[in-house]
Amino acid sequence: MPIVVRKSVGLALGARVLEGLATDNTLHMVLNGLYARSSDQRHVGRLMSASLALYMAGMALSPALAALLSDFRVSFAVALVIFAVAAAYLALVGPLDGGTVANQADSSGGDDSPSRLTALARPALRLFSDRVVAAHGAAMFLYNAAISYMFPALMVYATLHFSFTPAQNGLLLSVAAGTSSVYLVIAAAASRPARHAAAVLISLTVLVAALAALAMVHVAWALFPMVALVSLGLATPSFVKAHLVQRRQHDALVVAAISVAEGLGSLASAPLLGAWQSTHPGGSVLFVAAALAAASASVFVVGCL
């Protein structure tokens, strides 16, 4: 809200840095870390799909709700209220993993700064020291490199080549998030441990084909059904994580490790796709995203199965 009141570019850039530190990857890491400690590991995939479905449902509603507000400053105020409600809810629920945290603190022998620094590095060390975790992490790195900047690149493409307005670009995001949410609800209901690998490959195959088709669209209205198809591939992370948790049961550290790979992929996405789009205007950036998604599928087949 201070950004809106002061109209400061410095504040806006600082807010983007803070937003990046509190990214949705962090939210999913915490949730999935809790799911990985569930006593019944058979339903981990269902829990992951359900939480991502709710997240996507919120994303689908957001542009439509923002469009109903006449003053953009009101949308910032509404967002702050929603965050406050979420914080109050978490405070009422209380610590979900207090017993585990307390036990870890007792076993560590006190507040030791070097051991805390080591603990921060453990996810990255686990990512590179375990072949199975490394393979899943590499698949997620390539997936996030393909997807994290793909929608901003698509909106730039739609604006330049089809004269899309901000409202139409917002509708594109709503279509993508809404379709993905519905698909994830269905996936959560049908989740079975033996199907996680097949679900990963199906989602990535659909994603690659839909991205390639999206790059060849010549009429504006066709972007919407193609984006709906692309959004079916957005369920991939929940399937990959569920597959990993089945391979490394009751190990929350592997979820943190794969989140490190996701974060690195997100960081790589904008330089890769953004640089390509700036030098190669047009839909070819979507072919690059499709190639990265195909590489993710190849890594999963070779290293994760």
C-alpha positions as a Python dict, from the first residue, in 0.01 Angstrom:
ca = {
    (1, 'M'): (0, 0, 0),
    (2, 'P'): (283, 254, 65),
    (3, 'I'): (384, 206, -301),
    (4, 'V'): (41, 326, -416),
    (5, 'V'): (38, 624, -178),
    (6, 'R'): (396, 742, -236),
    (7, 'K'): (417, 639, -606),
    (8, 'S'): (784, 551, -562),
    (9, 'V'): (975, 337, -812),
    (10, 'G'): (1224, 245, -538),
    (11, 'L'): (946, 121, -314),
    (12, 'A'): (797, -74, -606),
    (13, 'L'): (1129, -247, -680),
    (14, 'G'): (1181, -322, -310),
    (15, 'A'): (833, -471, -292),
    (16, 'R'): (912, -697, -587),
    (17, 'V'): (1223, -822, -406),
    (18, 'L'): (1020, -897, -94),
    (19, 'E'): (752, -1063, -305),
    (20, 'G'): (1018, -1282, -462),
    (21, 'L'): (1145, -1387, -120),
    (22, 'A'): (790, -1474, -15),
    (23, 'T'): (709, -1647, -342),
    (24, 'D'): (443, -1912, -389),
    (25, 'N'): (723, -2171, -406),
    (26, 'T'): (782, -2105, -35),
    (27, 'L'): (414, -2161, 39),
    (28, 'H'): (409, -2489, -151),
    (29, 'M'): (734, -2600, 15),
    (30, 'V'): (588, -2553, 363),
    (31, 'L'): (264, -2730, 275),
    (32, 'N'): (436, -3017, 98),
    (33, 'G'): (689, -3049, 382),
    (34, 'L'): (398, -3105, 619),
    (35, 'Y'): (238, -3352, 378),
    (36, 'A'): (564, -3546, 358),
    (37, 'R'): (538, -3611, 733),
    (38, 'S'): (183, -3744, 710),
    (39, 'S'): (137, -4080, 880),
    (40, 'D'): (-40, -4214, 571),
    (41, 'Q'): (183, -4152, 271),
    (42, 'R'): (-67, -4305, 28),
    (43, 'H'): (-269, -3984, 20),
    (44, 'V'): (19, -3736, -18),
    (45, 'G'): (-48, -3689, -389),
    (46, 'R'): (-413, -3613, -318),
    (47, 'L'): (-320, -3351, -58),
    (48, 'M'): (-68, -3184, -290),
    (49, 'S'): (-315, -3174, -579),
    (50, 'A'): (-591, -3036, -357),
    (51, 'S'): (-378, -2754, -214),
    (52, 'L'): (-250, -2653, -559),
    (53, 'A'): (-610, -2664, -690),
    (54, 'L'): (-719, -2417, -422),
    (55, 'Y'): (-421, -2195, -502),
    (56, 'M'): (-510, -2197, -873),
    (57, 'A'): (-876, -2124, -791),
    (58, 'G'): (-764, -1811, -605),
    (59, 'M'): (-550, -1706, -902),
    (60, 'A'): (-846, -1757, -1137),
    (61, 'L'): (-1071, -1533, -926),
    (62, 'S'): (-814, -1259, -868),
    (63, 'P'): (-815, -1083, -1210),
    (64, 'A'): (-1195, -1091, -1227),
    (65, 'L'): (-1233, -946, -876),
    (66, 'A'): (-970, -679, -945),
    (67, 'A'): (-1154, -577, -1262),
    (68, 'L'): (-1470, -511, -1059),
    (69, 'L'): (-1292, -248, -850),
    (70, 'S'): (-1308, 100, -1000),
    (71, 'D'): (-995, 231, -822),
    (72, 'F'): (-677, 22, -840),
    (73, 'R'): (-581, 146, -493),
    (74, 'V'): (-883, -35, -353),
    (75, 'S'): (-743, -365, -487),
    (76, 'F'): (-429, -312, -277),
    (77, 'A'): (-643, -251, 30),
    (78, 'V'): (-849, -564, -39),
    (79, 'A'): (-529, -768, -81),
    (80, 'L'): (-402, -645, 256),
    (81, 'V'): (-731, -744, 421),
    (82, 'I'): (-714, -1090, 266),
    (83, 'F'): (-356, -1136, 389),
    (84, 'A'): (-465, -1024, 736),
    (85, 'V'): (-749, -1276, 737),
    (86, 'A'): (-508, -1551, 628),
    (87, 'A'): (-263, -1454, 905),
    (88, 'A'): (-543, -1457, 1163),
    (89, 'Y'): (-653, -1800, 1042),
    (90, 'L'): (-302, -1940, 1078),
    (91, 'A'): (-274, -1788, 1426),
    (92, 'L'): (-601, -1955, 1529),
    (93, 'V'): (-498, -2290, 1385),
    (94, 'G'): (-167, -2272, 1571),
    (95, 'P'): (164, -2447, 1496),
    (96, 'L'): (95, -2750, 1280),
    (97, 'D'): (432, -2910, 1342),
    (98, 'G'): (521, -2792, 1689),
    (99, 'G'): (609, -3135, 1825),
    (100, 'T'): (854, -3212, 1547),
    (101, 'V'): (1018, -2872, 1570),
    (102, 'A'): (1052, -2901, 1947),
    (103, 'N'): (1205, -3246, 1921),
    (104, 'Q'): (1456, -3123, 1664),
    (105, 'A'): (1550, -2831, 1889),
    (106, 'D'): (1603, -3061, 2185),
    (107, 'S'): (1818, -3302, 1986),
    (108, 'S'): (2034, -3021, 1846),
    (109, 'G'): (2165, -2937, 2192),
    (110, 'G'): (2076, -2567, 2201),
    (111, 'D'): (2090, -2258, 1985),
    (112, 'D'): (2411, -2314, 1792),
    (113, 'S'): (2467, -2065, 1509),
    (114, 'P'): (2699, -2285, 1298),
    (115, 'S'): (2452, -2573, 1318),
    (116, 'R'): (2174, -2335, 1211),
    (117, 'L'): (2378, -2229, 908),
    (118, 'T'): (2439, -2594, 826),
    (119, 'A'): (2067, -2659, 853),
    (120, 'L'): (2001, -2384, 597),
    (121, 'A'): (2238, -2553, 353),
    (122, 'R'): (2097, -2903, 405),
    (123, 'P'): (1829, -2885, 132),
    (124, 'A'): (2085, -2783, -132),
    (125, 'L'): (2329, -3050, -13),
    (126, 'R'): (2055, -3311, -27),
    (127, 'L'): (1962, -3201, -377),
    (128, 'F'): (2311, -3273, -509),
    (129, 'S'): (2398, -3576, -295),
    (130, 'D'): (2101, -3803, -369),
    (131, 'R'): (2060, -3925, -729),
    (132, 'V'): (1682, -3971, -708),
    (133, 'V'): (1629, -3629, -549),
    (134, 'A'): (1869, -3469, -799),
    (135, 'A'): (1676, -3617, -1093),
    (136, 'H'): (1342, -3493, -960),
    (137, 'G'): (1503, -3156, -887),
    (138, 'A'): (1644, -3128, -1239),
    (139, 'A'): (1300, -3207, -1384),
    (140, 'M'): (1145, -2934, -1170),
    (141, 'F'): (1425, -2688, -1255),
    (142, 'L'): (1358, -2729, -1627),
    (143, 'Y'): (981, -2716, -1577),
    (144, 'N'): (999, -2390, -1381),
    (145, 'A'): (1246, -2245, -1632),
    (146, 'A'): (979, -2311, -1896),
    (147, 'I'): (674, -2191, -1703),
    (148, 'S'): (769, -1913, -1460),
    (149, 'Y'): (810, -1647, -1730),
    (150, 'M'): (594, -1813, -1994),
    (151, 'F'): (272, -1630, -1905),
    (152, 'P'): (431, -1283, -1891),
    (153, 'A'): (591, -1363, -2228),
    (154, 'L'): (253, -1477, -2360),
    (155, 'M'): (87, -1154, -2244),
    (156, 'V'): (356, -949, -2419),
    (157, 'Y'): (300, -1157, -2734),
    (158, 'A'): (-80, -1118, -2711),
    (159, 'T'): (-49, -742, -2657),
    (160, 'L'): (191, -682, -2946),
    (161, 'H'): (40, -918, -3204),
    (162, 'F'): (-330, -926, -3111),
    (163, 'S'): (-366, -586, -2936),
    (164, 'F'): (-489, -747, -2616),
    (165, 'T'): (-598, -511, -2339),
    (166, 'P'): (-500, -563, -1971),
    (167, 'A'): (-851, -699, -1911),
    (168, 'Q'): (-808, -959, -2187),
    (169, 'N'): (-468, -1059, -2053),
    (170, 'G'): (-625, -1095, -1708),
    (171, 'L'): (-890, -1318, -1861),
    (172, 'L'): (-615, -1534, -2014),
    (173, 'L'): (-469, -1588, -1666),
    (174, 'S'): (-814, -1666, -1524),
    (175, 'V'): (-876, -1926, -1794),
    (176, 'A'): (-539, -2088, -1726),
    (177, 'A'): (-573, -2093, -1347),
    (178, 'G'): (-939, -2198, -1353),
    (179, 'T'): (-882, -2487, -1594),
    (180, 'S'): (-581, -2605, -1396),
    (181, 'S'): (-780, -2587, -1071),
    (182, 'V'): (-1062, -2803, -1207),
    (183, 'Y'): (-811, -3054, -1346),
    (184, 'L'): (-630, -3072, -1011),
    (185, 'V'): (-956, -3136, -824),
    (186, 'I'): (-1022, -3429, -1057),
    (187, 'A'): (-661, -3546, -1016),
    (188, 'A'): (-691, -3526, -636),
    (189, 'A'): (-1003, -3742, -643),
    (190, 'A'): (-839, -4000, -869),
    (191, 'S'): (-493, -3989, -706),
    (192, 'R'): (-321, -4325, -668),
    (193, 'P'): (51, -4371, -582),
    (194, 'A'): (106, -4601, -880),
    (195, 'R'): (-21, -4334, -1120),
    (196, 'H'): (201, -4041, -1023),
    (197, 'A'): (471, -4115, -1282),
    (198, 'A'): (214, -4155, -1561),
    (199, 'A'): (46, -3830, -1453),
    (200, 'V'): (379, -3643, -1474),
    (201, 'L'): (447, -3763, -1827),
    (202, 'I'): (91, -3700, -1948),
    (203, 'S'): (92, -3346, -1806),
    (204, 'L'): (430, -3263, -1960),
    (205, 'T'): (334, -3413, -2296),
    (206, 'V'): (14, -3208, -2307),
    (207, 'L'): (213, -2900, -2201),
    (208, 'V'): (473, -2941, -2478),
    (209, 'A'): (210, -2999, -2748),
    (210, 'A'): (-9, -2710, -2629),
    (211, 'L'): (281, -2464, -2610),
    (212, 'A'): (386, -2552, -2965),
    (213, 'A'): (27, -2512, -3085),
    (214, 'L'): (-7, -2182, -2897),
    (215, 'A'): (296, -2044, -3083),
    (216, 'M'): (120, -2108, -3415),
    (217, 'V'): (-212, -1939, -3331),
    (218, 'H'): (-311, -1677, -3590),
    (219, 'V'): (-643, -1549, -3451),
    (220, 'A'): (-694, -1387, -3111),
    (221, 'W'): (-987, -1601, -2992),
    (222, 'A'): (-784, -1922, -3038),
    (223, 'L'): (-546, -1813, -2761),
    (224, 'F'): (-808, -1895, -2497),
    (225, 'P'): (-867, -2267, -2576),
    (226, 'M'): (-493, -2314, -2629),
    (227, 'V'): (-416, -2155, -2291),
    (228, 'A'): (-673, -2387, -2134),
    (229, 'L'): (-480, -2683, -2278),
    (230, 'V'): (-148, -2540, -2160),
    (231, 'S'): (-291, -2506, -1809),
    (232, 'L'): (-336, -2883, -1784),
    (233, 'G'): (41, -2900, -1765),
    (234, 'L'): (47, -2667, -1463),
    (235, 'A'): (-45, -2966, -1246),
    (236, 'T'): (298, -3118, -1309),
    (237, 'P'): (468, -3001, -984),
    (238, 'S'): (217, -3177, -758),
    (239, 'F'): (266, -3504, -948),
    (240, 'V'): (647, -3479, -944),
    (241, 'K'): (655, -3407, -570),
    (242, 'A'): (407, -3684, -494),
    (243, 'H'): (623, -3927, -693),
    (244, 'L'): (934, -3818, -501),
    (245, 'V'): (763, -3846, -162),
    (246, 'Q'): (659, -4200, -251),
    (247, 'R'): (1024, -4281, -325),
    (248, 'R'): (1150, -4107, -8),
    (249, 'Q'): (867, -4148, 241),
    (250, 'H'): (847, -3941, 562),
    (251, 'D'): (1141, -3726, 449),
    (252, 'A'): (1041, -3359, 456),
    (253, 'L'): (1395, -3256, 363),
    (254, 'V'): (1351, -3383, 8),
    (255, 'V'): (1059, -3145, -39),
    (256, 'A'): (1280, -2855, 70),
    (257, 'A'): (1551, -2981, -166),
    (258, 'I'): (1321, -2990, -465),
    (259, 'S'): (1195, -2642, -373),
    (260, 'V'): (1554, -2519, -408),
    (261, 'A'): (1552, -2653, -764),
    (262, 'E'): (1215, -2486, -830),
    (263, 'G'): (1347, -2153, -707),
    (264, 'L'): (1655, -2176, -925),
    (265, 'G'): (1438, -2261, -1225),
    (266, 'S'): (1217, -1959, -1157),
    (267, 'L'): (1525, -1737, -1141),
    (268, 'A'): (1654, -1875, -1471),
    (269, 'S'): (1321, -1841, -1653),
    (270, 'A'): (1311, -1462, -1700),
    (271, 'P'): (1670, -1429, -1830),
    (272, 'L'): (1621, -1724, -2067),
    (273, 'L'): (1275, -1654, -2207),
    (274, 'G'): (1291, -1277, -2163),
    (275, 'A'): (1622, -1248, -2345),
    (276, 'W'): (1498, -1474, -2624),
    (277, 'Q'): (1174, -1274, -2666),
    (278, 'S'): (1359, -943, -2675),
    (279, 'T'): (1584, -1062, -2958),
    (280, 'H'): (1329, -1285, -3137),
    (281, 'P'): (989, -1111, -3127),
    (282, 'G'): (690, -1329, -3198),
    (283, 'G'): (571, -1667, -3081),
    (284, 'S'): (908, -1843, -3096),
    (285, 'V'): (954, -1789, -2720),
    (286, 'L'): (674, -2043, -2672),
    (287, 'F'): (874, -2298, -2871),
    (288, 'V'): (1166, -2237, -2634),
    (289, 'A'): (935, -2298, -2336),
    (290, 'A'): (809, -2616, -2504),
    (291, 'A'): (1169, -2737, -2554),
    (292, 'L'): (1245, -2681, -2183),
    (293, 'A'): (930, -2871, -2085),
    (294, 'A'): (1030, -3156, -2318),
    (295, 'A'): (1374, -3163, -2154),
    (296, 'S'): (1202, -3185, -1816),
    (297, 'A'): (1005, -3488, -1934),
    (298, 'S'): (1322, -3651, -2067),
    (299, 'V'): (1505, -3600, -1736),
    (300, 'F'): (1209, -3746, -1547),
    (301, 'V'): (1202, -4057, -1767),
    (302, 'V'): (1578, -4116, -1745),
    (303, 'G'): (1642, -4028, -1382),
    (304, 'C'): (1319, -4063, -1188),
    (305, 'L'): (1156, -4385, -1308),
}
